[in-house]
Amino acid sequence: MDKLHSIYEKILEKGYKLTDHRKIILKVLMENKDYLLEPSTLFEKVLKINKDINFSTIYRNLEIFLNIGVVRKINLENGKSSYQIICEADHKHSMICKKCGRVEALNTCPFEKIDMAVFEKRGFLPESHKFEIYGLCKECLSNRRINTKS
């Protein structure tokens, strides 16, 4: 079964309806799975498929998808929030291009090597974490070098 259908099942299992609008939003998120999308960008892409969807529908459904666990929200350095569909079951850390928004997953978790005694001393039990590295992807870096030589 493909990932989109397993997301559909998860939505139904959580008691939500699988509306046409939700399918379109998920389709666009899946087509852009390697990128972070701001709600306004997602809205523009969705409008190309269905002009009857309004901006509040995008926000409302992103919150539902976030609560269900099928999208992740990343707060960028510029203070804006962007979203990405979750395609893998285990947690991933990301390298995020500040220019084009491309996201590449890191295959390792830098926090695996943290000594749990650090947390135990403070009486803290970690349950989850996020780790993002911001910079320029290969293509944007290459374009930047070309533009500075001109």
mmCIF file of C-alpha atoms in Angstrom:
data_model
loop_
_atom_site.group_PDB
_atom_site.id
_atom_site.type_symbol
_atom_site.label_atom_id
_atom_site.label_comp_id
_atom_site.label_asym_id
_atom_site.label_seq_id
_atom_site.Cartn_x
_atom_site.Cartn_y
_atom_site.Cartn_z
ATOM 1 C CA MET A 1 0.000 0.000 0.000
ATOM 2 C CA ASP A 2 1.395 3.423 -0.831
ATOM 3 C CA LYS A 3 2.072 6.062 1.784
ATOM 4 C CA LEU A 4 -0.860 8.298 0.833
ATOM 5 C CA HIS A 5 -3.349 5.477 1.407
ATOM 6 C CA SER A 6 -1.837 4.670 4.796
ATOM 7 C CA ILE A 7 -2.244 8.365 5.707
ATOM 8 C CA TYR A 8 -5.887 8.176 4.572
ATOM 9 C CA GLU A 9 -6.399 5.184 6.867
ATOM 10 C CA LYS A 10 -4.788 7.011 9.781
ATOM 11 C CA ILE A 11 -7.147 9.970 9.287
ATOM 12 C CA LEU A 12 -10.165 7.656 9.267
ATOM 13 C CA GLU A 13 -8.890 5.744 12.322
ATOM 14 C CA LYS A 14 -8.707 9.027 14.249
ATOM 15 C CA GLY A 15 -12.366 9.689 13.461
ATOM 16 C CA TYR A 16 -11.946 12.349 10.775
ATOM 17 C CA LYS A 17 -13.682 12.326 7.412
ATOM 18 C CA LEU A 18 -11.577 11.919 4.312
ATOM 19 C CA THR A 19 -12.888 14.903 2.360
ATOM 20 C CA ASP A 20 -11.903 15.847 -1.181
ATOM 21 C CA HIS A 21 -10.198 18.960 0.207
ATOM 22 C CA ARG A 22 -8.081 16.862 2.577
ATOM 23 C CA LYS A 23 -7.120 14.506 -0.246
ATOM 24 C CA ILE A 24 -6.010 17.447 -2.399
ATOM 25 C CA ILE A 25 -3.974 19.023 0.399
ATOM 26 C CA LEU A 26 -2.304 15.684 1.157
ATOM 27 C CA LYS A 27 -1.643 15.085 -2.543
ATOM 28 C CA VAL A 28 0.146 18.441 -2.826
ATOM 29 C CA LEU A 29 2.124 17.778 0.358
ATOM 30 C CA MET A 30 3.133 14.350 -0.983
ATOM 31 C CA GLU A 31 4.172 15.807 -4.362
ATOM 32 C CA ASN A 32 6.412 18.237 -2.442
ATOM 33 C CA LYS A 33 7.627 15.780 0.201
ATOM 34 C CA ASP A 34 11.244 16.875 -0.191
ATOM 35 C CA TYR A 35 10.388 20.504 0.609
ATOM 36 C CA LEU A 36 9.000 22.532 3.456
ATOM 37 C CA LEU A 37 5.863 24.401 2.477
ATOM 38 C CA GLU A 38 4.587 27.529 4.137
ATOM 39 C CA PRO A 39 0.778 27.569 4.342
ATOM 40 C CA SER A 40 0.604 30.332 1.703
ATOM 41 C CA THR A 41 2.705 28.287 -0.745
ATOM 42 C CA LEU A 42 0.609 25.191 -0.072
ATOM 43 C CA PHE A 43 -2.522 27.273 -0.672
ATOM 44 C CA GLU A 44 -1.211 28.501 -4.056
ATOM 45 C CA LYS A 45 -0.458 24.940 -5.150
ATOM 46 C CA VAL A 46 -3.828 23.635 -3.943
ATOM 47 C CA LEU A 47 -5.686 26.410 -5.794
ATOM 48 C CA LYS A 48 -4.252 25.109 -9.071
ATOM 49 C CA ILE A 49 -6.168 21.880 -8.443
ATOM 50 C CA ASN A 50 -9.326 23.221 -6.790
ATOM 51 C CA LYS A 51 -10.256 26.909 -6.698
ATOM 52 C CA ASP A 52 -13.009 26.287 -4.101
ATOM 53 C CA ILE A 53 -10.596 25.773 -1.211
ATOM 54 C CA ASN A 54 -10.029 28.779 1.027
ATOM 55 C CA PHE A 55 -6.975 29.664 3.091
ATOM 56 C CA SER A 56 -8.632 28.844 6.416
ATOM 57 C CA THR A 57 -9.239 25.295 5.133
ATOM 58 C CA ILE A 58 -5.497 24.911 4.629
ATOM 59 C CA TYR A 59 -4.698 26.061 8.171
ATOM 60 C CA ARG A 60 -7.454 24.004 9.773
ATOM 61 C CA ASN A 61 -6.365 20.831 7.998
ATOM 62 C CA LEU A 62 -2.669 21.383 8.680
ATOM 63 C CA GLU A 63 -3.501 21.498 12.395
ATOM 64 C CA ILE A 64 -5.537 18.289 12.086
ATOM 65 C CA PHE A 65 -2.720 16.576 10.160
ATOM 66 C CA LEU A 66 -0.223 17.782 12.760
ATOM 67 C CA ASN A 67 -2.312 16.379 15.636
ATOM 68 C CA ILE A 68 -2.757 13.059 13.832
ATOM 69 C CA GLY A 69 0.992 12.880 13.179
ATOM 70 C CA VAL A 70 1.027 12.831 9.378
ATOM 71 C CA VAL A 71 2.773 16.193 8.944
ATOM 72 C CA ARG A 72 5.462 17.943 10.877
ATOM 73 C CA LYS A 73 5.746 21.636 11.568
ATOM 74 C CA ILE A 74 9.098 23.336 11.502
ATOM 75 C CA ASN A 75 9.553 26.817 12.878
ATOM 76 C CA LEU A 76 12.123 28.459 10.670
ATOM 77 C CA GLU A 77 14.733 30.998 11.722
ATOM 78 C CA ASN A 78 12.704 33.775 10.064
ATOM 79 C CA GLY A 79 9.845 33.137 12.495
ATOM 80 C CA LYS A 80 7.603 31.494 9.888
ATOM 81 C CA SER A 81 6.247 27.982 10.171
ATOM 82 C CA SER A 82 6.476 25.451 7.374
ATOM 83 C CA TYR A 83 5.085 21.955 6.999
ATOM 84 C CA GLN A 84 6.212 18.665 5.520
ATOM 85 C CA ILE A 85 4.403 15.378 5.136
ATOM 86 C CA ILE A 86 5.901 12.545 7.198
ATOM 87 C CA CYS A 87 6.921 9.627 5.010
ATOM 88 C CA GLU A 88 8.993 7.587 7.456
ATOM 89 C CA ALA A 89 7.852 6.070 10.714
ATOM 90 C CA ASP A 90 10.977 6.812 12.732
ATOM 91 C CA HIS A 91 12.084 10.299 13.597
ATOM 92 C CA LYS A 92 14.404 12.126 11.247
ATOM 93 C CA HIS A 93 16.653 15.110 11.557
ATOM 94 C CA SER A 94 16.934 17.516 8.687
ATOM 95 C CA MET A 95 19.210 19.732 6.685
ATOM 96 C CA ILE A 96 17.066 22.615 5.450
ATOM 97 C CA CYS A 97 18.010 24.930 2.595
ATOM 98 C CA LYS A 98 17.308 28.519 3.615
ATOM 99 C CA LYS A 99 16.926 29.584 -0.025
ATOM 100 C CA CYS A 100 14.717 26.976 -1.745
ATOM 101 C CA GLY A 101 13.297 25.109 1.278
ATOM 102 C CA ARG A 102 14.588 21.697 0.204
ATOM 103 C CA VAL A 103 14.815 19.252 3.091
ATOM 104 C CA GLU A 104 17.240 16.372 3.280
ATOM 105 C CA ALA A 105 17.029 13.823 6.056
ATOM 106 C CA LEU A 106 20.074 12.900 8.086
ATOM 107 C CA ASN A 107 20.384 9.152 8.429
ATOM 108 C CA THR A 108 21.810 9.334 11.918
ATOM 109 C CA CYS A 109 20.664 10.898 15.151
ATOM 110 C CA PRO A 110 23.326 13.044 16.809
ATOM 111 C CA PHE A 111 21.528 12.669 20.145
ATOM 112 C CA GLU A 112 21.998 8.890 20.339
ATOM 113 C CA LYS A 113 25.378 9.484 21.954
ATOM 114 C CA ILE A 114 24.085 11.735 24.747
ATOM 115 C CA ASP A 115 24.731 10.316 28.179
ATOM 116 C CA MET A 116 21.335 9.781 29.827
ATOM 117 C CA ALA A 117 22.962 10.565 33.197
ATOM 118 C CA VAL A 118 22.870 14.252 32.174
ATOM 119 C CA PHE A 119 19.087 14.100 32.198
ATOM 120 C CA GLU A 120 18.811 11.824 35.229
ATOM 121 C CA LYS A 121 20.837 14.293 37.359
ATOM 122 C CA ARG A 122 18.285 16.968 36.582
ATOM 123 C CA GLY A 123 15.284 14.699 37.076
ATOM 124 C CA PHE A 124 14.286 15.088 33.427
ATOM 125 C CA LEU A 125 12.918 12.357 31.180
ATOM 126 C CA PRO A 126 13.282 13.261 27.476
ATOM 127 C CA GLU A 127 10.442 11.992 25.301
ATOM 128 C CA SER A 128 11.256 13.523 21.923
ATOM 129 C CA HIS A 129 13.519 16.012 20.231
ATOM 130 C CA LYS A 130 14.001 17.921 16.980
ATOM 131 C CA PHE A 131 17.217 18.804 15.240
ATOM 132 C CA GLU A 132 17.472 20.897 12.103
ATOM 133 C CA ILE A 133 20.532 22.299 10.392
ATOM 134 C CA TYR A 134 19.998 25.381 8.241
ATOM 135 C CA GLY A 135 22.190 26.278 5.269
ATOM 136 C CA LEU A 136 22.254 26.077 1.487
ATOM 137 C CA CYS A 137 21.657 22.937 -0.575
ATOM 138 C CA LYS A 138 24.070 21.905 -3.315
ATOM 139 C CA GLU A 139 22.022 23.553 -6.097
ATOM 140 C CA CYS A 140 21.518 26.879 -4.293
ATOM 141 C CA LEU A 141 25.171 26.973 -3.274
ATOM 142 C CA SER A 142 26.218 26.298 -6.875
ATOM 143 C CA ASN A 143 23.866 29.048 -8.155
ATOM 144 C CA ARG A 144 25.245 31.431 -5.549
ATOM 145 C CA ARG A 145 28.810 30.806 -6.726
ATOM 146 C CA ILE A 146 27.807 31.318 -10.361
ATOM 147 C CA ASN A 147 26.020 34.588 -9.529
ATOM 148 C CA THR A 148 28.951 35.974 -7.519
ATOM 149 C CA LYS A 149 31.351 35.287 -10.430
ATOM 150 C CA SER A 150 29.191 37.280 -12.856
#
